[in-house]
Amino acid sequence: MITLARWDAADRGLLTLLNAPAMTAHLGGPESEEQLDDRHDRYLRTWSGRPGAMYRIDVDGAPAGGIGFWPVDEDGTPAFEAGWSVLPEFQGQGVATGALRLLIAEVRRDGSRTLLMAYPGIDNVPSNALCARAGFEERGTGSEPWRGGILTFRRWALDMSPLDLTGRTPDVDERFAGDTLDADRWWPHYLPHWSSRERTAARYRVSNGLELRIDADTEPWGPEWDGQVRVSHLQTGQRAGVVGSDAGQHRFRDGLVVREAQDECRLWLPRFGVIAAQMSAVRHPDAMVAFWPIGFEDRPEESGEICIAEIFGSEIDDTGGWVGIGVKAQHDPRLRDDVEKVRVDGDLTAPHEYAVEWSDDRLRFFIDGRWVKTVTQRIDYPVQLMLDLYELPRRDGRRDASSHPIEFRVDRVRTFPPR
């Protein structure tokens, strides 16, 4: 397990290890003992002279390196700079990636600056690659005198600014008014091609908002493929091949076969822009709610998933909970899985807005307008919206019948065209 701990007086020895020639090759070589003492003092002072903080990286309790952030000025914009170093025996194991993810969460919690910079040496291939994976945008190069020479570095920026909808008008603003679903937008079945429309029909109520429901008598949607999982779900498109083929949307496991023919439905299929839903999670240990736009799959590889929110009831507590956010490759070979669970403070069973700003080269994710994650990957095809309530089976096979119905409320879904 990768964790961050406050840098303290006992970490002076770790700083010596991080000062080895191999560790400082991209920084102009090792520092003197006097310089290390000064650096150690500066690290300690970050905790009293905030903003900023320096951390020790631990792997299963063993010191593995250091990482921190501190204030800088980036072309007149107040920003934080991030820096890190990982001992050789912990390199190549995802330690820097995990530590940077934890550090970004600390910067997000600090909230005093919304731009995070990193300046790795231009020839420091691993650190530059890490910046790209973590969602930073390259902004050219720079150079400055450093340790008796000239350090040339790349300028990487992570935009953590809030969602700005100023001057933008939604092309669809679904508030679930009236008492029926809009059939031009919603298909009330969950992947019926792998099962049937009857088994996958949503149970719901529309009344100035949407309530999806799982009852005590709700049957598993597709026991052949998904065991005892029960679902109530809406989607905004439908596409599948002929009965007996494996051609269908959201091939979530190997061996799937189309069991019932479906007419193609091209309903609400955004491509780029902002997608947002205001919804309330369910605090029940067997429940999971999700808002997943997935590729419509005009071609099988156009199957990537934008995970705007995925919330397990078992991961909600009295002070907040964890929200899964990011991109899932599914069967798109151009994508890689990049999903993380973000801790959100407050009552997740109350309405919160979960959103993505989707451009041609990156996706920025937000909760209640506040930035939480950036994924620098390209999804360039239409997606259909997927609103899900799941009841997941327990290991012992029992169901908590006393808790039914399990209900998931969605107040609003909006899409905004790209700028």
Short mmCIF file of C-alpha atoms in Angstrom, two decimals:
data_model
loop_
_atom_site.label_atom_id
_atom_site.label_comp_id
_atom_site.label_asym_id
_atom_site.label_seq_id
_atom_site.Cartn_x
_atom_site.Cartn_y
_atom_site.Cartn_z
CA MET A 1 0.00 0.00 0.00
CA ILE A 2 1.26 3.46 -0.95
CA THR A 3 0.70 6.17 1.65
CA LEU A 4 1.95 9.67 2.35
CA ALA A 5 3.22 10.70 5.79
CA ARG A 6 4.20 14.12 7.06
CA TRP A 7 7.93 14.76 6.58
CA ASP A 8 9.53 14.84 10.02
CA ALA A 9 12.91 15.17 11.71
CA ALA A 10 13.63 11.44 11.42
CA ASP A 11 13.57 11.64 7.61
CA ARG A 12 16.99 13.27 7.27
CA GLY A 13 18.50 9.86 6.52
CA LEU A 14 16.01 9.29 3.70
CA LEU A 15 17.09 12.59 2.19
CA THR A 16 20.68 11.29 2.13
CA LEU A 17 19.56 8.23 0.15
CA LEU A 18 17.63 10.44 -2.29
CA ASN A 19 20.81 12.52 -2.80
CA ALA A 20 22.78 9.67 -4.42
CA PRO A 21 24.39 10.42 -7.81
CA ALA A 22 21.96 8.15 -9.68
CA MET A 23 19.02 9.87 -8.00
CA THR A 24 20.19 13.39 -8.87
CA ALA A 25 21.48 12.81 -12.39
CA HIS A 26 18.68 14.96 -13.86
CA LEU A 27 19.21 17.72 -11.27
CA GLY A 28 22.89 18.51 -11.72
CA GLY A 29 24.26 16.01 -9.21
CA PRO A 30 24.22 15.59 -5.43
CA GLU A 31 24.04 18.41 -2.91
CA SER A 32 26.50 18.94 -0.07
CA GLU A 33 25.67 17.91 3.48
CA GLU A 34 25.15 21.57 4.36
CA GLN A 35 22.73 21.95 1.44
CA LEU A 36 20.89 18.80 2.51
CA ASP A 37 20.52 20.17 6.03
CA ASP A 38 19.02 23.34 4.59
CA ARG A 39 16.68 21.34 2.34
CA HIS A 40 15.57 19.18 5.27
CA ASP A 41 14.80 22.30 7.29
CA ARG A 42 12.76 23.72 4.40
CA TYR A 43 10.79 20.48 4.15
CA LEU A 44 10.00 20.64 7.87
CA ARG A 45 8.97 24.29 7.63
CA THR A 46 6.37 23.54 4.95
CA TRP A 47 4.14 22.25 7.76
CA SER A 48 4.35 25.47 9.74
CA GLY A 49 4.63 28.05 6.99
CA ARG A 50 1.88 26.77 4.67
CA PRO A 51 0.65 26.74 1.97
CA GLY A 52 2.38 23.66 0.70
CA ALA A 53 3.53 20.43 2.31
CA MET A 54 6.31 17.86 2.05
CA TYR A 55 5.59 14.16 2.54
CA ARG A 56 7.49 10.92 2.91
CA ILE A 57 6.27 8.20 0.55
CA ASP A 58 5.75 4.88 2.32
CA VAL A 59 5.17 1.49 0.69
CA ASP A 60 3.70 -0.99 3.16
CA GLY A 61 5.19 1.16 5.93
CA ALA A 62 8.71 1.30 4.43
CA PRO A 63 10.15 4.71 3.38
CA ALA A 64 10.29 4.81 -0.43
CA GLY A 65 10.84 8.47 -1.33
CA GLY A 66 9.57 11.99 -0.96
CA ILE A 67 6.93 14.14 -2.63
CA GLY A 68 5.51 17.58 -1.99
CA PHE A 69 4.03 20.81 -3.26
CA TRP A 70 4.86 24.47 -2.66
CA PRO A 71 3.72 27.85 -4.00
CA VAL A 72 5.15 29.29 -7.24
CA ASP A 73 4.25 31.96 -9.74
CA GLU A 74 3.55 30.61 -13.23
CA ASP A 75 3.60 33.50 -15.71
CA GLY A 76 1.75 35.72 -13.25
CA THR A 77 -0.68 33.03 -12.07
CA PRO A 78 -0.43 31.78 -8.48
CA ALA A 79 0.24 28.03 -8.68
CA PHE A 80 1.69 25.13 -6.77
CA GLU A 81 4.72 23.19 -7.96
CA ALA A 82 4.94 19.44 -7.37
CA GLY A 83 8.19 17.51 -7.04
CA TRP A 84 9.02 13.91 -6.16
CA SER A 85 11.79 11.33 -5.87
CA VAL A 86 11.54 7.55 -5.40
CA LEU A 87 14.33 5.24 -4.27
CA PRO A 88 15.68 2.85 -6.96
CA GLU A 89 14.38 -0.30 -5.27
CA PHE A 90 10.82 1.06 -5.48
CA GLN A 91 10.98 2.34 -9.05
CA GLY A 92 9.03 0.69 -11.87
CA GLN A 93 6.30 -0.48 -9.47
CA GLY A 94 3.79 2.38 -9.82
CA VAL A 95 4.95 4.04 -6.59
CA ALA A 96 5.47 7.49 -8.11
CA THR A 97 2.12 7.22 -9.90
CA GLY A 98 0.29 6.32 -6.71
CA ALA A 99 2.09 8.97 -4.68
CA LEU A 100 1.35 11.71 -7.22
CA ARG A 101 -2.31 10.73 -7.25
CA LEU A 102 -2.40 11.09 -3.45
CA LEU A 103 -0.57 14.41 -3.64
CA ILE A 104 -3.05 15.78 -6.20
CA ALA A 105 -5.83 14.87 -3.78
CA GLU A 106 -4.06 16.92 -1.07
CA VAL A 107 -3.70 19.90 -3.41
CA ARG A 108 -7.39 19.60 -4.29
CA ARG A 109 -8.30 19.58 -0.61
CA ASP A 110 -6.10 22.61 0.03
CA GLY A 111 -8.06 24.47 -2.66
CA SER A 112 -6.15 27.75 -2.38
CA ARG A 113 -4.68 27.47 -5.90
CA THR A 114 -6.15 25.77 -8.95
CA LEU A 115 -3.01 25.30 -11.06
CA LEU A 116 -0.46 22.58 -10.29
CA MET A 117 2.85 22.69 -12.14
CA ALA A 118 5.72 20.22 -12.52
CA TYR A 119 9.13 20.95 -14.08
CA PRO A 120 11.03 17.69 -14.65
CA GLY A 121 14.31 17.82 -16.55
CA ILE A 122 13.81 17.50 -20.28
CA ASP A 123 15.78 14.24 -20.33
CA ASN A 124 13.96 12.74 -17.32
CA VAL A 125 11.83 10.33 -19.31
CA PRO A 126 10.00 8.60 -16.41
CA SER A 127 8.94 11.85 -14.71
CA ASN A 128 7.75 13.40 -17.97
CA ALA A 129 5.75 10.27 -18.77
CA LEU A 130 4.24 10.36 -15.28
CA CYS A 131 3.07 13.95 -15.79
CA ALA A 132 1.36 12.97 -19.03
CA ARG A 133 -0.37 9.98 -17.41
CA ALA A 134 -1.53 12.08 -14.46
CA GLY A 135 -3.43 14.52 -16.69
CA PHE A 136 -0.90 17.35 -16.92
CA GLU A 137 -0.71 19.36 -20.15
CA GLU A 138 2.69 20.14 -21.64
CA ARG A 139 3.32 23.86 -22.02
CA GLY A 140 6.74 23.94 -23.65
CA THR A 141 10.18 24.07 -22.07
CA GLY A 142 12.26 26.41 -19.94
CA SER A 143 15.74 26.68 -18.49
CA GLU A 144 17.43 28.27 -15.49
CA PRO A 145 20.76 28.17 -13.66
CA TRP A 146 20.84 25.20 -11.31
CA ARG A 147 23.63 23.70 -9.16
CA GLY A 148 26.38 25.33 -11.12
CA GLY A 149 24.93 24.57 -14.56
CA ILE A 150 21.81 25.13 -16.66
CA LEU A 151 18.75 22.95 -16.09
CA THR A 152 16.44 22.58 -19.08
CA PHE A 153 13.00 21.34 -18.12
CA ARG A 154 9.54 20.70 -19.47
CA ARG A 155 6.64 22.75 -18.12
CA TRP A 156 3.66 20.58 -17.21
CA ALA A 157 0.37 22.12 -16.00
CA LEU A 158 -2.62 20.47 -14.35
CA ASP A 159 -5.67 22.73 -14.61
CA MET A 160 -7.70 22.21 -11.43
CA SER A 161 -10.05 25.14 -12.02
CA PRO A 162 -13.79 24.64 -11.39
CA LEU A 163 -16.33 23.90 -14.10
CA ASP A 164 -17.25 27.14 -15.85
CA LEU A 165 -20.64 27.12 -17.60
CA THR A 166 -20.80 30.89 -17.99
CA GLY A 167 -22.49 31.77 -21.26
CA ARG A 168 -23.18 28.13 -22.14
CA THR A 169 -26.69 26.90 -22.86
CA PRO A 170 -27.56 23.20 -22.60
CA ASP A 171 -28.80 21.50 -25.74
CA VAL A 172 -30.75 19.11 -23.48
CA ASP A 173 -31.89 19.85 -19.92
CA GLU A 174 -33.79 16.79 -18.69
CA ARG A 175 -35.65 17.42 -15.43
CA PHE A 176 -38.04 14.43 -15.72
CA ALA A 177 -41.10 16.67 -15.61
CA GLY A 178 -44.59 15.21 -15.88
CA ASP A 179 -45.25 11.57 -15.10
CA THR A 180 -43.79 9.72 -18.10
CA LEU A 181 -40.37 9.26 -19.64
CA ASP A 182 -39.53 11.07 -22.86
CA ALA A 183 -39.35 8.18 -25.33
CA ASP A 184 -37.27 10.32 -27.69
CA ARG A 185 -34.48 10.33 -25.08
CA TRP A 186 -34.75 7.23 -22.90
CA TRP A 187 -34.79 3.46 -23.51
CA PRO A 188 -35.90 1.82 -20.22
CA HIS A 189 -34.00 -1.47 -20.57
CA TYR A 190 -30.55 -2.61 -19.48
CA LEU A 191 -28.54 -4.11 -22.36
CA PRO A 192 -31.57 -6.19 -23.42
CA HIS A 193 -29.70 -7.84 -26.31
CA TRP A 194 -27.82 -10.02 -23.79
CA SER A 195 -31.09 -11.01 -22.09
CA SER A 196 -34.56 -9.74 -23.05
CA ARG A 197 -36.62 -6.59 -22.82
CA GLU A 198 -38.89 -8.28 -20.30
CA ARG A 199 -36.12 -9.23 -17.87
CA THR A 200 -34.31 -5.89 -18.22
CA ALA A 201 -37.28 -3.51 -18.01
CA ALA A 202 -36.64 -0.64 -15.60
CA ARG A 203 -38.85 -0.06 -12.59
CA TYR A 204 -39.18 3.66 -12.13
CA ARG A 205 -41.35 6.63 -11.31
CA VAL A 206 -41.24 10.07 -12.93
CA SER A 207 -42.45 13.01 -10.86
CA ASN A 208 -40.33 16.16 -11.09
CA GLY A 209 -37.37 13.85 -11.03
CA LEU A 210 -36.64 10.19 -11.70
CA GLU A 211 -36.70 7.37 -9.17
CA LEU A 212 -35.25 4.05 -10.30
CA ARG A 213 -36.31 1.16 -8.07
CA ILE A 214 -35.40 -2.42 -7.26
CA ASP A 215 -38.11 -4.37 -5.42
CA ALA A 216 -38.12 -7.60 -3.46
CA ASP A 217 -39.57 -9.39 -6.50
CA THR A 218 -37.11 -7.92 -9.03
CA GLU A 219 -35.46 -10.82 -10.85
CA PRO A 220 -31.79 -10.96 -11.91
CA TRP A 221 -31.48 -9.22 -15.28
CA GLY A 222 -29.22 -11.82 -16.95
CA PRO A 223 -28.39 -14.80 -14.74
CA GLU A 224 -26.71 -16.61 -17.62
CA TRP A 225 -24.04 -13.91 -17.76
CA ASP A 226 -24.20 -11.87 -14.56
CA GLY A 227 -25.45 -14.21 -11.82
CA GLN A 228 -27.79 -12.68 -9.25
CA VAL A 229 -27.14 -9.02 -10.15
CA ARG A 230 -30.38 -7.02 -10.28
CA VAL A 231 -30.67 -3.76 -12.19
CA SER A 232 -33.03 -0.88 -12.82
CA HIS A 233 -31.66 1.27 -15.60
CA LEU A 234 -32.21 3.80 -18.38
CA GLN A 235 -30.07 4.33 -21.45
CA THR A 236 -30.26 6.71 -24.40
CA GLY A 237 -29.40 4.37 -27.25
CA GLN A 238 -29.50 0.72 -28.28
CA ARG A 239 -27.53 -1.22 -30.84
CA ALA A 240 -26.84 -4.94 -31.26
CA GLY A 241 -26.24 -7.59 -33.89
CA VAL A 242 -28.27 -10.63 -34.83
CA VAL A 243 -29.34 -13.33 -32.39
CA GLY A 244 -26.51 -15.78 -31.79
CA SER A 245 -23.75 -13.26 -32.50
CA ASP A 246 -21.44 -11.55 -30.02
CA ALA A 247 -22.10 -8.11 -31.53
CA GLY A 248 -23.62 -5.91 -28.87
CA GLN A 249 -22.94 -2.89 -26.75
CA HIS A 250 -21.02 -3.14 -23.50
CA ARG A 251 -19.40 -6.57 -23.79
CA PHE A 252 -18.69 -6.73 -20.07
CA ARG A 253 -17.38 -10.31 -20.11
CA ASP A 254 -16.14 -12.94 -22.55
CA GLY A 255 -18.58 -15.37 -24.16
CA LEU A 256 -21.59 -13.06 -24.43
CA VAL A 257 -24.19 -14.02 -27.05
CA VAL A 258 -27.11 -11.92 -28.29
CA ARG A 259 -30.27 -13.61 -26.97
CA GLU A 260 -32.98 -11.27 -28.27
CA ALA A 261 -33.10 -9.10 -31.39
CA GLN A 262 -33.36 -5.34 -30.77
CA ASP A 263 -34.27 -2.44 -32.99
CA GLU A 264 -31.56 0.18 -33.23
CA CYS A 265 -32.34 3.33 -31.24
CA ARG A 266 -30.28 6.48 -31.73
CA LEU A 267 -31.77 8.78 -29.13
CA TRP A 268 -29.58 11.14 -27.03
CA LEU A 269 -25.99 10.60 -28.18
CA PRO A 270 -23.62 13.41 -27.16
CA ARG A 271 -20.14 13.81 -28.61
CA PHE A 272 -17.86 16.25 -26.74
CA GLY A 273 -19.04 19.09 -24.51
CA VAL A 274 -20.29 18.83 -20.94
CA ILE A 275 -22.37 15.95 -19.54
CA ALA A 276 -23.80 16.37 -16.04
CA ALA A 277 -26.25 14.60 -13.74
CA GLN A 278 -27.62 15.65 -10.38
CA MET A 279 -28.32 12.51 -8.38
CA SER A 280 -28.41 11.02 -4.90
CA ALA A 281 -26.46 7.88 -4.00
CA VAL A 282 -27.92 4.95 -2.03
CA ARG A 283 -26.45 4.02 1.33
CA HIS A 284 -27.13 0.31 1.34
CA PRO A 285 -24.35 -2.29 1.45
CA ASP A 286 -25.70 -4.16 -1.59
CA ALA A 287 -26.44 -1.10 -3.77
CA MET A 288 -24.39 0.66 -6.41
CA VAL A 289 -25.41 3.63 -8.54
CA ALA A 290 -23.65 4.88 -11.64
CA PHE A 291 -23.69 7.41 -14.45
CA TRP A 292 -21.72 5.93 -17.34
CA PRO A 293 -21.78 7.27 -20.89
CA ILE A 294 -20.54 4.44 -23.13
CA GLY A 295 -19.65 4.34 -26.80
CA PHE A 296 -22.66 3.73 -29.05
CA GLU A 297 -20.44 1.27 -30.95
CA ASP A 298 -21.06 2.07 -34.58
CA ARG A 299 -17.82 0.07 -34.72
CA PRO A 300 -16.98 -2.52 -32.06
CA GLU A 301 -13.86 -0.68 -30.92
CA GLU A 302 -15.86 2.51 -30.25
CA SER A 303 -16.76 1.14 -26.84
CA GLY A 304 -14.92 3.29 -24.31
CA GLU A 305 -16.69 4.26 -21.10
CA ILE A 306 -16.68 7.65 -19.40
CA CYS A 307 -17.20 6.89 -15.72
CA ILE A 308 -18.68 10.16 -14.43
CA ALA A 309 -19.75 8.60 -11.14
CA GLU A 310 -19.80 5.09 -9.69
CA ILE A 311 -20.80 4.91 -6.02
CA PHE A 312 -21.06 1.75 -3.92
CA GLY A 313 -23.38 1.98 -0.93
CA SER A 314 -20.85 0.01 1.08
CA GLU A 315 -18.35 2.85 0.58
CA ILE A 316 -20.58 5.57 2.06
CA ASP A 317 -20.20 6.48 5.74
CA ASP A 318 -21.36 9.15 8.16
CA THR A 319 -18.93 11.79 6.87
CA GLY A 320 -18.81 11.12 3.13
CA GLY A 321 -17.85 8.39 0.70
CA TRP A 322 -15.85 7.30 -2.33
CA VAL A 323 -16.81 8.09 -5.93
CA GLY A 324 -15.27 6.19 -8.86
CA ILE A 325 -14.32 8.53 -11.71
CA GLY A 326 -12.36 8.22 -14.95
CA VAL A 327 -12.14 6.27 -18.21
CA LYS A 328 -12.52 2.54 -18.86
CA ALA A 329 -11.12 1.21 -22.11
CA GLN A 330 -13.61 -1.65 -22.45
CA HIS A 331 -12.82 -2.90 -26.00
CA ASP A 332 -11.23 0.28 -27.38
CA PRO A 333 -7.54 -0.57 -27.97
CA ARG A 334 -6.67 3.14 -28.14
CA LEU A 335 -7.66 3.67 -24.51
CA ARG A 336 -6.25 2.53 -21.17
CA ASP A 337 -8.13 2.18 -17.91
CA ASP A 338 -7.68 5.28 -15.76
CA VAL A 339 -10.21 5.22 -12.93
CA GLU A 340 -9.71 6.28 -9.34
CA LYS A 341 -11.90 6.59 -6.28
CA VAL A 342 -12.17 10.14 -5.00
CA ARG A 343 -13.11 10.82 -1.40
CA VAL A 344 -16.04 13.26 -1.13
CA ASP A 345 -17.02 14.81 2.18
CA GLY A 346 -20.67 15.29 3.06
CA ASP A 347 -23.88 13.33 2.62
CA LEU A 348 -23.70 11.45 -0.69
CA THR A 349 -27.34 10.42 -0.32
CA ALA A 350 -28.24 14.10 -0.83
CA PRO A 351 -28.22 15.53 -4.37
CA HIS A 352 -24.80 16.21 -5.89
CA GLU A 353 -23.93 17.09 -9.48
CA TYR A 354 -21.40 14.86 -11.23
CA ALA A 355 -20.03 16.15 -14.52
CA VAL A 356 -17.40 15.76 -17.22
CA GLU A 357 -16.04 18.37 -19.60
CA TRP A 358 -15.10 16.35 -22.66
CA SER A 359 -12.83 17.79 -25.35
CA ASP A 360 -10.99 16.14 -28.20
CA ASP A 361 -7.87 15.32 -26.17
CA ARG A 362 -8.89 15.20 -22.49
CA LEU A 363 -11.72 14.74 -20.03
CA ARG A 364 -12.01 16.88 -16.88
CA PHE A 365 -14.26 15.53 -14.11
CA PHE A 366 -16.14 17.57 -11.49
CA ILE A 367 -18.30 17.08 -8.41
CA ASP A 368 -20.56 20.02 -7.58
CA GLY A 369 -18.54 22.10 -10.02
CA ARG A 370 -15.23 21.40 -8.29
CA TRP A 371 -12.46 19.74 -10.30
CA VAL A 372 -11.53 16.22 -9.18
CA LYS A 373 -9.65 14.52 -12.03
CA THR A 374 -8.28 14.94 -15.56
CA VAL A 375 -7.73 12.10 -18.04
CA THR A 376 -5.62 12.92 -21.09
CA GLN A 377 -7.06 10.43 -23.54
CA ARG A 378 -9.09 10.82 -26.70
CA ILE A 379 -12.62 9.47 -27.08
CA ASP A 380 -13.92 10.78 -30.38
CA TYR A 381 -17.24 9.02 -31.01
CA PRO A 382 -20.85 9.38 -29.83
CA VAL A 383 -21.81 7.97 -26.45
CA GLN A 384 -25.13 6.95 -24.96
CA LEU A 385 -25.98 7.85 -21.38
CA MET A 386 -26.41 5.03 -18.85
CA LEU A 387 -28.17 5.65 -15.52
CA ASP A 388 -27.88 2.61 -13.27
CA LEU A 389 -29.14 1.25 -9.98
CA TYR A 390 -27.69 -2.16 -9.09
CA GLU A 391 -28.36 -4.58 -6.30
CA LEU A 392 -25.22 -6.71 -6.03
CA PRO A 393 -25.30 -10.26 -4.62
CA ARG A 394 -23.74 -11.04 -1.27
CA ARG A 395 -21.12 -13.74 -1.00
CA ASP A 396 -23.43 -15.93 1.04
CA GLY A 397 -26.26 -15.54 -1.50
CA ARG A 398 -28.69 -13.90 0.95
CA ARG A 399 -30.76 -10.80 0.12
CA ASP A 400 -31.81 -8.18 2.62
CA ALA A 401 -35.52 -8.32 1.79
CA SER A 402 -36.38 -5.87 4.58
CA SER A 403 -34.61 -3.06 2.74
CA HIS A 404 -36.73 -3.12 -0.41
CA PRO A 405 -37.52 -1.12 -2.36
CA ILE A 406 -34.03 0.24 -3.03
CA GLU A 407 -34.51 3.62 -4.72
CA PHE A 408 -32.13 5.85 -6.67
CA ARG A 409 -33.15 9.45 -7.38
CA VAL A 410 -31.95 11.52 -10.34
CA ASP A 411 -33.13 15.13 -10.41
CA ARG A 412 -31.55 16.42 -13.59
CA VAL A 413 -29.39 15.41 -16.57
CA ARG A 414 -27.89 18.02 -18.86
CA THR A 415 -25.60 18.13 -21.87
CA PHE A 416 -23.86 21.20 -23.27
CA PRO A 417 -22.42 21.30 -26.80
CA PRO A 418 -18.66 21.89 -27.14
CA ARG A 419 -17.47 25.47 -27.23
#
